[in-house]
Backbone as XML, in Angstrom:
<?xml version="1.0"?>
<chain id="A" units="angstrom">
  <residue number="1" name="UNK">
    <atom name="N" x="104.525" y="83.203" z="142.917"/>
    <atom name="CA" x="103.388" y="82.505" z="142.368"/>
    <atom name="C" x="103.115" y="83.086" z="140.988"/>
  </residue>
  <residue number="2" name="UNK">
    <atom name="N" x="102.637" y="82.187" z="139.827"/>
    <atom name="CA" x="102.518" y="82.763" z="138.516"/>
    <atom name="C" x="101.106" y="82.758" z="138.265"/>
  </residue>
  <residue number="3" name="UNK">
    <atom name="N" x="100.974" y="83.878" z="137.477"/>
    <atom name="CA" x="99.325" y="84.090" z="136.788"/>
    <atom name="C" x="99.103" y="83.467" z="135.499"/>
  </residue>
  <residue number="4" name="UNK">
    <atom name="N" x="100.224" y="82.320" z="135.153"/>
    <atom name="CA" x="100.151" y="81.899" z="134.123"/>
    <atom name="C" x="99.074" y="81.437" z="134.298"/>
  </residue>
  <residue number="5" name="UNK">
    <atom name="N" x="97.982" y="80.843" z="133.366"/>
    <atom name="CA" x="96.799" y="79.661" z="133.213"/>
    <atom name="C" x="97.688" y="78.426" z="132.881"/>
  </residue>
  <residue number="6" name="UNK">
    <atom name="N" x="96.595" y="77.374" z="133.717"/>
    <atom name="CA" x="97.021" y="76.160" z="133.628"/>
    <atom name="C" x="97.080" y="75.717" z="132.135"/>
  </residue>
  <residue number="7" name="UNK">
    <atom name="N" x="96.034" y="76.204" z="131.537"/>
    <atom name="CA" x="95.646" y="75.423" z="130.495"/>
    <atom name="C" x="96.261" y="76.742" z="129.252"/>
  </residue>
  <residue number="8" name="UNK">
    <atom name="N" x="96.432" y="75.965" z="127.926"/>
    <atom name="CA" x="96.629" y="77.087" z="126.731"/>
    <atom name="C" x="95.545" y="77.582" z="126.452"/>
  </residue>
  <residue number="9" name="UNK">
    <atom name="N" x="95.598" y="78.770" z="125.451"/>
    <atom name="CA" x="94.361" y="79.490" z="125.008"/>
    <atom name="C" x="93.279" y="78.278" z="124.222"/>
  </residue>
  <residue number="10" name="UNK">
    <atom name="N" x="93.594" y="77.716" z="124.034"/>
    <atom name="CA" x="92.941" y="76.646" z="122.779"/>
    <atom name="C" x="92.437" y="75.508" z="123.988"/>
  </residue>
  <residue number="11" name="UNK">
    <atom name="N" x="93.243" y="75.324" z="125.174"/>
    <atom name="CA" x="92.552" y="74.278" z="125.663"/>
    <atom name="C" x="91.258" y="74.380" z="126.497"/>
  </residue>
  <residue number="12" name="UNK">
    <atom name="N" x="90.159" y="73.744" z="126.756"/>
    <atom name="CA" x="88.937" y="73.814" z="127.252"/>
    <atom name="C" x="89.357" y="72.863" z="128.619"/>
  </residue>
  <residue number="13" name="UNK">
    <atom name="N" x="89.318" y="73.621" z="130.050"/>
    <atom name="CA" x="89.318" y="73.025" z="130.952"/>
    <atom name="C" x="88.494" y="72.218" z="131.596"/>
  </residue>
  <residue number="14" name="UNK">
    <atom name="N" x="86.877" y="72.458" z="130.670"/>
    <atom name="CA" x="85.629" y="72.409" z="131.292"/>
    <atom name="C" x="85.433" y="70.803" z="131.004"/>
  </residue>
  <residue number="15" name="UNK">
    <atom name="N" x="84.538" y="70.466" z="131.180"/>
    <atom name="CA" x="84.732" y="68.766" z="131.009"/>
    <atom name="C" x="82.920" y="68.709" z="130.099"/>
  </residue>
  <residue number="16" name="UNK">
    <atom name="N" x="82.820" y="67.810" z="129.206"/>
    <atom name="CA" x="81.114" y="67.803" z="128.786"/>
    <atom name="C" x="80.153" y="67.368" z="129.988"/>
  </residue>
  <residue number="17" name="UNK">
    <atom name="N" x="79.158" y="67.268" z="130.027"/>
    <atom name="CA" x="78.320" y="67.269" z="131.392"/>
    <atom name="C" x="77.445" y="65.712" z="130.862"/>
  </residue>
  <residue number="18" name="UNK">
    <atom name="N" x="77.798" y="64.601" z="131.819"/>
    <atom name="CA" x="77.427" y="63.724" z="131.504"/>
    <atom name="C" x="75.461" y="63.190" z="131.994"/>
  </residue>
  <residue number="19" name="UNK">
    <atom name="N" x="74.776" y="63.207" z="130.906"/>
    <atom name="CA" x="73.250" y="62.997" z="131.842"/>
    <atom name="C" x="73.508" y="62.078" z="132.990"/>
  </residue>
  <residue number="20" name="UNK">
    <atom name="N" x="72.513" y="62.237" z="133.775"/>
    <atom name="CA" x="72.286" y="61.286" z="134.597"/>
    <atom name="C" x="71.480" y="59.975" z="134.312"/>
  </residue>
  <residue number="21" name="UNK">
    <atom name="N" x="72.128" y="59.083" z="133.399"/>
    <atom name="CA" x="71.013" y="57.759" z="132.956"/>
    <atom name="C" x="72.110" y="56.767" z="133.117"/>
  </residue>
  <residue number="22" name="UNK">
    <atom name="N" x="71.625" y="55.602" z="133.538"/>
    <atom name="CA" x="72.132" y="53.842" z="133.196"/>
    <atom name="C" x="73.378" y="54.208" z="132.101"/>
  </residue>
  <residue number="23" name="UNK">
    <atom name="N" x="72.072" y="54.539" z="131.016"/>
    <atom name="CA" x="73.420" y="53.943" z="129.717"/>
    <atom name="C" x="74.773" y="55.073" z="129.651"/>
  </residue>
  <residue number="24" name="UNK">
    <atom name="N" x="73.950" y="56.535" z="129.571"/>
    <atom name="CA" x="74.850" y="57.421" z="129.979"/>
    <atom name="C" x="76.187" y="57.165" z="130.538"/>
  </residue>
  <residue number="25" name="UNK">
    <atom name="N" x="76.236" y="56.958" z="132.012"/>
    <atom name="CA" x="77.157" y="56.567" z="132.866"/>
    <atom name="C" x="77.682" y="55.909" z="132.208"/>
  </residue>
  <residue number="26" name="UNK">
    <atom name="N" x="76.973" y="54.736" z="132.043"/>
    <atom name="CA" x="77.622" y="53.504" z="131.304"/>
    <atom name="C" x="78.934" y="53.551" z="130.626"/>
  </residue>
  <residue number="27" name="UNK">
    <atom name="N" x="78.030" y="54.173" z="129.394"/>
    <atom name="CA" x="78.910" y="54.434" z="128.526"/>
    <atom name="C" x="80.553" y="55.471" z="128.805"/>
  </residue>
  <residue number="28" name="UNK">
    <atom name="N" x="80.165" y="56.471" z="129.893"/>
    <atom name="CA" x="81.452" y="57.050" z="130.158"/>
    <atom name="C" x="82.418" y="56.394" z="130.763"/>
  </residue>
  <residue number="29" name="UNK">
    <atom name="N" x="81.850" y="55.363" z="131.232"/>
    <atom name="CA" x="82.787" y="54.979" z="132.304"/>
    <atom name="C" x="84.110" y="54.029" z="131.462"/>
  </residue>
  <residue number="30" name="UNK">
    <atom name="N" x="85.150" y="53.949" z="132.019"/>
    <atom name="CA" x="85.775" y="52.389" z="131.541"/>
    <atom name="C" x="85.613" y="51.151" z="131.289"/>
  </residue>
  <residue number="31" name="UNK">
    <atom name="N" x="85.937" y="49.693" z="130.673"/>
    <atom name="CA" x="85.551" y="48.471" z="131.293"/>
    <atom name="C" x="85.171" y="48.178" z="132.413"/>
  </residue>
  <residue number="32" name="UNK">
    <atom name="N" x="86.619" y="48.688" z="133.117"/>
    <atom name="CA" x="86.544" y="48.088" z="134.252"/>
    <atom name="C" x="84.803" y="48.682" z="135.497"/>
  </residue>
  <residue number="33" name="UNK">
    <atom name="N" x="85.181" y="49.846" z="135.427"/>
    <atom name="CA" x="84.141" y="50.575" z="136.175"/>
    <atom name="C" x="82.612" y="50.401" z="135.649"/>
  </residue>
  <residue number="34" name="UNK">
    <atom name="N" x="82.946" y="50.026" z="134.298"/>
    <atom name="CA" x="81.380" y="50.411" z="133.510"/>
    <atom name="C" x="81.154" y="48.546" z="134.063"/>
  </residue>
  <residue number="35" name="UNK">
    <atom name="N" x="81.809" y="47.669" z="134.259"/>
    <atom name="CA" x="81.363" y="46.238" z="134.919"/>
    <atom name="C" x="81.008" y="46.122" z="136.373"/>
  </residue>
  <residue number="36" name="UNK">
    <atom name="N" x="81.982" y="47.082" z="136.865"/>
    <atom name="CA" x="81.234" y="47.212" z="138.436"/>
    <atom name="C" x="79.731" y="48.628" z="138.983"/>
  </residue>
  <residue number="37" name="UNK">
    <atom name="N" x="79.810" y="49.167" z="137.743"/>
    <atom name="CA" x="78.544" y="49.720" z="137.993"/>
    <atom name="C" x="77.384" y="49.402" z="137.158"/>
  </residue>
  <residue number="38" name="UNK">
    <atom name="N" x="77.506" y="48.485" z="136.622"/>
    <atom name="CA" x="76.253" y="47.584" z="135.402"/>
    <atom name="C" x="76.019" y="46.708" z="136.857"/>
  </residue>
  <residue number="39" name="UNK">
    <atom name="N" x="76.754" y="46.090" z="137.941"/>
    <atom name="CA" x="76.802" y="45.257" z="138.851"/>
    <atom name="C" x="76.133" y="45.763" z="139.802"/>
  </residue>
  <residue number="40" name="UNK">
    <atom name="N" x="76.509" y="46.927" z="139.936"/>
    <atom name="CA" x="75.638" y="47.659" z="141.258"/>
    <atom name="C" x="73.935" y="47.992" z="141.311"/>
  </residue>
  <residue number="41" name="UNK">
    <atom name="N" x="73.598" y="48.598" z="139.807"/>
    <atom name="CA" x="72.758" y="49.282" z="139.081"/>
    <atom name="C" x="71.518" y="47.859" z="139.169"/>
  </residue>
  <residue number="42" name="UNK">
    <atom name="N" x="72.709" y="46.873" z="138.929"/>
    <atom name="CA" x="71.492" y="45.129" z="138.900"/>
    <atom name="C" x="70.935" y="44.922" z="139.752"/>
  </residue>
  <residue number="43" name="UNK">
    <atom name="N" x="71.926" y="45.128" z="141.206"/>
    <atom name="CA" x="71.725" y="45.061" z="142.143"/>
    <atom name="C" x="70.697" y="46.101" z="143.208"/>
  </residue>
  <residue number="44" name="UNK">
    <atom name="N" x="70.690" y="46.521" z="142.712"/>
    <atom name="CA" x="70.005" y="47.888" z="143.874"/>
    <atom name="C" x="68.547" y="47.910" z="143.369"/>
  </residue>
  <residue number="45" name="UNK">
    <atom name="N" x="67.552" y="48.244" z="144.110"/>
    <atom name="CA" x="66.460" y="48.677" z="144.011"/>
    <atom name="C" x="65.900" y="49.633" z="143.771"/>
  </residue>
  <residue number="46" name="UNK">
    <atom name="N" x="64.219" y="49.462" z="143.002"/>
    <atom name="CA" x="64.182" y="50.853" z="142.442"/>
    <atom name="C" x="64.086" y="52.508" z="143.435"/>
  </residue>
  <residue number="47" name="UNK">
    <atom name="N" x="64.336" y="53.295" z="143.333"/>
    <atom name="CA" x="63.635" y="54.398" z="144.323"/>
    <atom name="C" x="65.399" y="54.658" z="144.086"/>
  </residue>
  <residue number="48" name="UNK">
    <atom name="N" x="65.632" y="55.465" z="145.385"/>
    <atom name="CA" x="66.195" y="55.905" z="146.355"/>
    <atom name="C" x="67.438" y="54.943" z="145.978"/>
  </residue>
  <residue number="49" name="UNK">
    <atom name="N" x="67.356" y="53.790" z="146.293"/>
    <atom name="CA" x="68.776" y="52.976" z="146.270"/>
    <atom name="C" x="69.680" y="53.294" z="144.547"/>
  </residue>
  <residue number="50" name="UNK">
    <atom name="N" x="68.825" y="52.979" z="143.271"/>
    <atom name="CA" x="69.492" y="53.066" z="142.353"/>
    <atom name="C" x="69.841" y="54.471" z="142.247"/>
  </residue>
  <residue number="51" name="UNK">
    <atom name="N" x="69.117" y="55.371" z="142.358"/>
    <atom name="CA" x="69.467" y="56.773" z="142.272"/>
    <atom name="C" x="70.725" y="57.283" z="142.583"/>
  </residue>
  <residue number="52" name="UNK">
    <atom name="N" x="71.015" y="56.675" z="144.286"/>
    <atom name="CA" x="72.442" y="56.547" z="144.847"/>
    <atom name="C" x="73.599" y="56.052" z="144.052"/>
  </residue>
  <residue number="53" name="UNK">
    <atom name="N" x="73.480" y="54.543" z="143.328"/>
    <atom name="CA" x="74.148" y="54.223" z="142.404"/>
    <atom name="C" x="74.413" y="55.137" z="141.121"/>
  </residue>
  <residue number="54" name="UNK">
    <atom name="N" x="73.293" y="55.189" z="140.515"/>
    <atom name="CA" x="73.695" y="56.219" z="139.288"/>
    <atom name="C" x="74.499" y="57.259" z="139.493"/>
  </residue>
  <residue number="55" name="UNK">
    <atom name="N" x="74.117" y="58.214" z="140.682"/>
    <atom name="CA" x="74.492" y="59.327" z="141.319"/>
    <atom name="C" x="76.330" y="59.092" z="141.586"/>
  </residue>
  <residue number="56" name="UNK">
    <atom name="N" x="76.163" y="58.116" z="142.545"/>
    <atom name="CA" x="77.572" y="57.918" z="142.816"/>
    <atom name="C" x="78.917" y="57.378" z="141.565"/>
  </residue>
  <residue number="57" name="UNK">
    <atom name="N" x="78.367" y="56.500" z="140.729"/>
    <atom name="CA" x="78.780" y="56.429" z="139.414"/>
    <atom name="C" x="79.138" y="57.910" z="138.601"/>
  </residue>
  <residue number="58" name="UNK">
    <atom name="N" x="78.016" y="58.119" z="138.393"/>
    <atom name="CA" x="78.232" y="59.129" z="137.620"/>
    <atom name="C" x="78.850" y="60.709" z="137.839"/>
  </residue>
  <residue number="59" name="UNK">
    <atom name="N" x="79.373" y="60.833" z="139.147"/>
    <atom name="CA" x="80.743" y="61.374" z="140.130"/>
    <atom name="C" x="81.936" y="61.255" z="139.391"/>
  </residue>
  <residue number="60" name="UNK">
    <atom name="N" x="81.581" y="59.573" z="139.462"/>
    <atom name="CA" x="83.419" y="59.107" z="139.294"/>
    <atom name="C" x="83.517" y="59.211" z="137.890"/>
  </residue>
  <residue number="61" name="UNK">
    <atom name="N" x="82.178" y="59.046" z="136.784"/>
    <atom name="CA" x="82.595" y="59.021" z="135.001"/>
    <atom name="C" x="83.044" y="60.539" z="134.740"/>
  </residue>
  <residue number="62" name="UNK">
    <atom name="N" x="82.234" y="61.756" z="135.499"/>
    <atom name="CA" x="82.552" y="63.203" z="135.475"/>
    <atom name="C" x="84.138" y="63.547" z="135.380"/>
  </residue>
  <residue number="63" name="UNK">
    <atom name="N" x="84.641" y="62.821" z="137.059"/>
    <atom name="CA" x="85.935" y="62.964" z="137.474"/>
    <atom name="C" x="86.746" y="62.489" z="136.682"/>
  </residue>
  <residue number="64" name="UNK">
    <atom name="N" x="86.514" y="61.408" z="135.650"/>
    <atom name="CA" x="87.589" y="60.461" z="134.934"/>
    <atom name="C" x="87.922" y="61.639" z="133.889"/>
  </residue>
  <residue number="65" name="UNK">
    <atom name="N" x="86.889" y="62.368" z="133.034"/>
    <atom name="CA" x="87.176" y="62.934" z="132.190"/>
    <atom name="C" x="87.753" y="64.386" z="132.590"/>
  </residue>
  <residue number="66" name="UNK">
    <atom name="N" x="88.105" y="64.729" z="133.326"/>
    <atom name="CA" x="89.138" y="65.458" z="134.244"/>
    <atom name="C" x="90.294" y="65.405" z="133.300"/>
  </residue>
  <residue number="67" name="UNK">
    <atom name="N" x="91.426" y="65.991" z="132.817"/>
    <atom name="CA" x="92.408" y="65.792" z="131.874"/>
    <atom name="C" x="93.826" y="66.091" z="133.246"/>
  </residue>
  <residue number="68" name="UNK">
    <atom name="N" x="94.126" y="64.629" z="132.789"/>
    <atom name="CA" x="95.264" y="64.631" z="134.121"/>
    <atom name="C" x="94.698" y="64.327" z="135.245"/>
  </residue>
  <residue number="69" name="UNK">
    <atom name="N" x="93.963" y="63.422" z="135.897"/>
    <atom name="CA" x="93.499" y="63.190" z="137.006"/>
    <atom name="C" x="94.295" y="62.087" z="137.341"/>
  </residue>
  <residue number="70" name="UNK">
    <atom name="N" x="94.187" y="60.743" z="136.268"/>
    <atom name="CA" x="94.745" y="59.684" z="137.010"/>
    <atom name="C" x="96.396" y="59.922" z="137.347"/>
  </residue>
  <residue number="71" name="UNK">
    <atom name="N" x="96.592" y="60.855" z="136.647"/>
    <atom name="CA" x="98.643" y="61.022" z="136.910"/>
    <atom name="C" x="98.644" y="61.900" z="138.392"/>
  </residue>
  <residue number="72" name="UNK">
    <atom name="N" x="97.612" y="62.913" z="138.901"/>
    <atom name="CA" x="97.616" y="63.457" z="140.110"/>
    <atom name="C" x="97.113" y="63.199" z="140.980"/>
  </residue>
  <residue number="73" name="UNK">
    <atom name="N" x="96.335" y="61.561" z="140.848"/>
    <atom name="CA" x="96.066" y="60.873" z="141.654"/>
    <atom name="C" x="97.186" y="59.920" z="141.950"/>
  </residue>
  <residue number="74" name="UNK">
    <atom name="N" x="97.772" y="59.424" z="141.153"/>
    <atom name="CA" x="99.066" y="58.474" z="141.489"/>
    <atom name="C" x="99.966" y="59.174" z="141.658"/>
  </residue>
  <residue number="75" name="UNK">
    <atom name="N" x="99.833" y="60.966" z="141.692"/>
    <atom name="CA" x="101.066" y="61.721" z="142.295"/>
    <atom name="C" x="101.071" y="61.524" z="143.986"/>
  </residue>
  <residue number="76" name="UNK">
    <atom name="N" x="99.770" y="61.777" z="143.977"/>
    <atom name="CA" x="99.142" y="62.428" z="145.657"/>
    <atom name="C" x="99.182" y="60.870" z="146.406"/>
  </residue>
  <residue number="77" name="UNK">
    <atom name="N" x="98.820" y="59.756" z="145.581"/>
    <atom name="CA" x="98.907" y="58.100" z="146.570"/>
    <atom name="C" x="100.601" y="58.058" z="146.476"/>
  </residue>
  <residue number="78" name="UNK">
    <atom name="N" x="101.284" y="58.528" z="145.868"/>
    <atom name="CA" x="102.271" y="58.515" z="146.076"/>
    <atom name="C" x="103.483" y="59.187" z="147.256"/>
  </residue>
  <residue number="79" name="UNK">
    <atom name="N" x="102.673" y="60.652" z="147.208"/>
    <atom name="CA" x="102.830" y="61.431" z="148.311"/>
    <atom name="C" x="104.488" y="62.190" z="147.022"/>
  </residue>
  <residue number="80" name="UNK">
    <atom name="N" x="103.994" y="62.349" z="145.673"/>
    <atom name="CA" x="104.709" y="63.356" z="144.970"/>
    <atom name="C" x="103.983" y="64.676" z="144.874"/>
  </residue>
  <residue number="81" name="UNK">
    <atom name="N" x="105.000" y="65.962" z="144.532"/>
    <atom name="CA" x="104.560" y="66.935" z="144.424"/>
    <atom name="C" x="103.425" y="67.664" z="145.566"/>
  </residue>
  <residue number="82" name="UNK">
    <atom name="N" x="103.584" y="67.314" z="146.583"/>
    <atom name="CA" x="102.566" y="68.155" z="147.706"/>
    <atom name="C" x="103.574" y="69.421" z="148.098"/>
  </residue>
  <residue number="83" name="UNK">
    <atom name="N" x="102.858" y="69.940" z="149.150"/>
    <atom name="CA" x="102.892" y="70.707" z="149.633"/>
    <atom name="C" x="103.000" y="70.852" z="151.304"/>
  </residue>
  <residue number="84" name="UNK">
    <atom name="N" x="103.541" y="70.962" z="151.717"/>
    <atom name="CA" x="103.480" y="71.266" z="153.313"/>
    <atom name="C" x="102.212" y="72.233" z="153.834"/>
  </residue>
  <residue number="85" name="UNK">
    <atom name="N" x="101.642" y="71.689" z="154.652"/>
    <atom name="CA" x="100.164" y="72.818" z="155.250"/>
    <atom name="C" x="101.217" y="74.022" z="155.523"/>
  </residue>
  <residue number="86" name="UNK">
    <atom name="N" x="102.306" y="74.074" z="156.305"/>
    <atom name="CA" x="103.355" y="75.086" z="156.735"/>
    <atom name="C" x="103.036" y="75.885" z="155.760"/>
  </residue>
  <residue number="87" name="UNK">
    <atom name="N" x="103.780" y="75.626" z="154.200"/>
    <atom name="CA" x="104.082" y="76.299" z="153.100"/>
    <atom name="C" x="102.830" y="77.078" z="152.608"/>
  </residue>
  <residue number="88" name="UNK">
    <atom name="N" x="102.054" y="75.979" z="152.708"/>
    <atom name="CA" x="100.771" y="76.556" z="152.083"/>
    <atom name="C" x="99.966" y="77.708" z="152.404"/>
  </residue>
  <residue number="89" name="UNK">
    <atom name="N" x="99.805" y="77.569" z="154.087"/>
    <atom name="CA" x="99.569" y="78.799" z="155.107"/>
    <atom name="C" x="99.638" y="79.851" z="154.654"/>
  </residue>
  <residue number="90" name="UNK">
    <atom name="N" x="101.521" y="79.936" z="154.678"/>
    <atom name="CA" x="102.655" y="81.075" z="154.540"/>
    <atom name="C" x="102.057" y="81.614" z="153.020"/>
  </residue>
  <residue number="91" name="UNK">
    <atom name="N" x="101.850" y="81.495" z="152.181"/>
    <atom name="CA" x="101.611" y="81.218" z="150.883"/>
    <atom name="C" x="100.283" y="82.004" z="150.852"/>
  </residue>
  <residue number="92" name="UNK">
    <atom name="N" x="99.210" y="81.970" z="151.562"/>
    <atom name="CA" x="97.907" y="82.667" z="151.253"/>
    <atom name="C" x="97.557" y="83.208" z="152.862"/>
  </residue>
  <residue number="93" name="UNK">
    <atom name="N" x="98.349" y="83.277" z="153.542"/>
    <atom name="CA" x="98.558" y="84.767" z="154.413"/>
    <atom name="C" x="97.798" y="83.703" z="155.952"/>
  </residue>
  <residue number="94" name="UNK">
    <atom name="N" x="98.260" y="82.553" z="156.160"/>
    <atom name="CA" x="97.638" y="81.769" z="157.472"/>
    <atom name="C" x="95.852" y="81.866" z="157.155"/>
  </residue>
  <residue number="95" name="UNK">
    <atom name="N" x="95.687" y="80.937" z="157.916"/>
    <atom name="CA" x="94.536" y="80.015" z="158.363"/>
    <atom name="C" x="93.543" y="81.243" z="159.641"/>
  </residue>
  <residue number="96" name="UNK">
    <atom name="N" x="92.981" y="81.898" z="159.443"/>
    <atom name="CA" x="92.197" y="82.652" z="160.605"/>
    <atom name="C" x="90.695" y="82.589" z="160.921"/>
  </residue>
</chain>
């Protein structure tokens, strides 16, 4: 196993911290997503329900800006590059 860092000295792994508002989200999101959560946001009521929306939106705008997410997400739906639980175990001394 290597102690290399994932990332170079120069790169920032950290992601900016997106507020929690409508436009906020909004704006992070993609077309596509920023149309189905302008859709949801219309839809939902005030209190408790939109909160959920924003909340849950603004999860997925966080996660997008992740560097390399969508390629290790279409690794893992793919079922590239895993790992065996076996290997993994063996690897950090079993499961106890």
């Amino acid at each position: 196993m290597s102690a290399q860092p994932v990332h170079g000295a120069d790169d920032d792994p950290r992601v900016a911290a997106i507020p929690r508002s409508i436009q906020a989200v909004g704006n992070a999101l993609s077309n596509e997503k920023r149309l189905a959560f302008y859709a949801e946001v219309l839809g939902a009521e005030a209190g408790d329900p939109i909160n959920l929306v924003i909340e849950t939106w603004w999860r997925e705008a966080m996660l997008d800006q992740v560097p390399g997410r969508a390629e290790r997400l279409a690794d893992a739906l793919a079922r590239r590059g895993g790992v065996p639980l076996e290997e993994l175990t063996a690897r950090v001394g079993g499961l106890d």
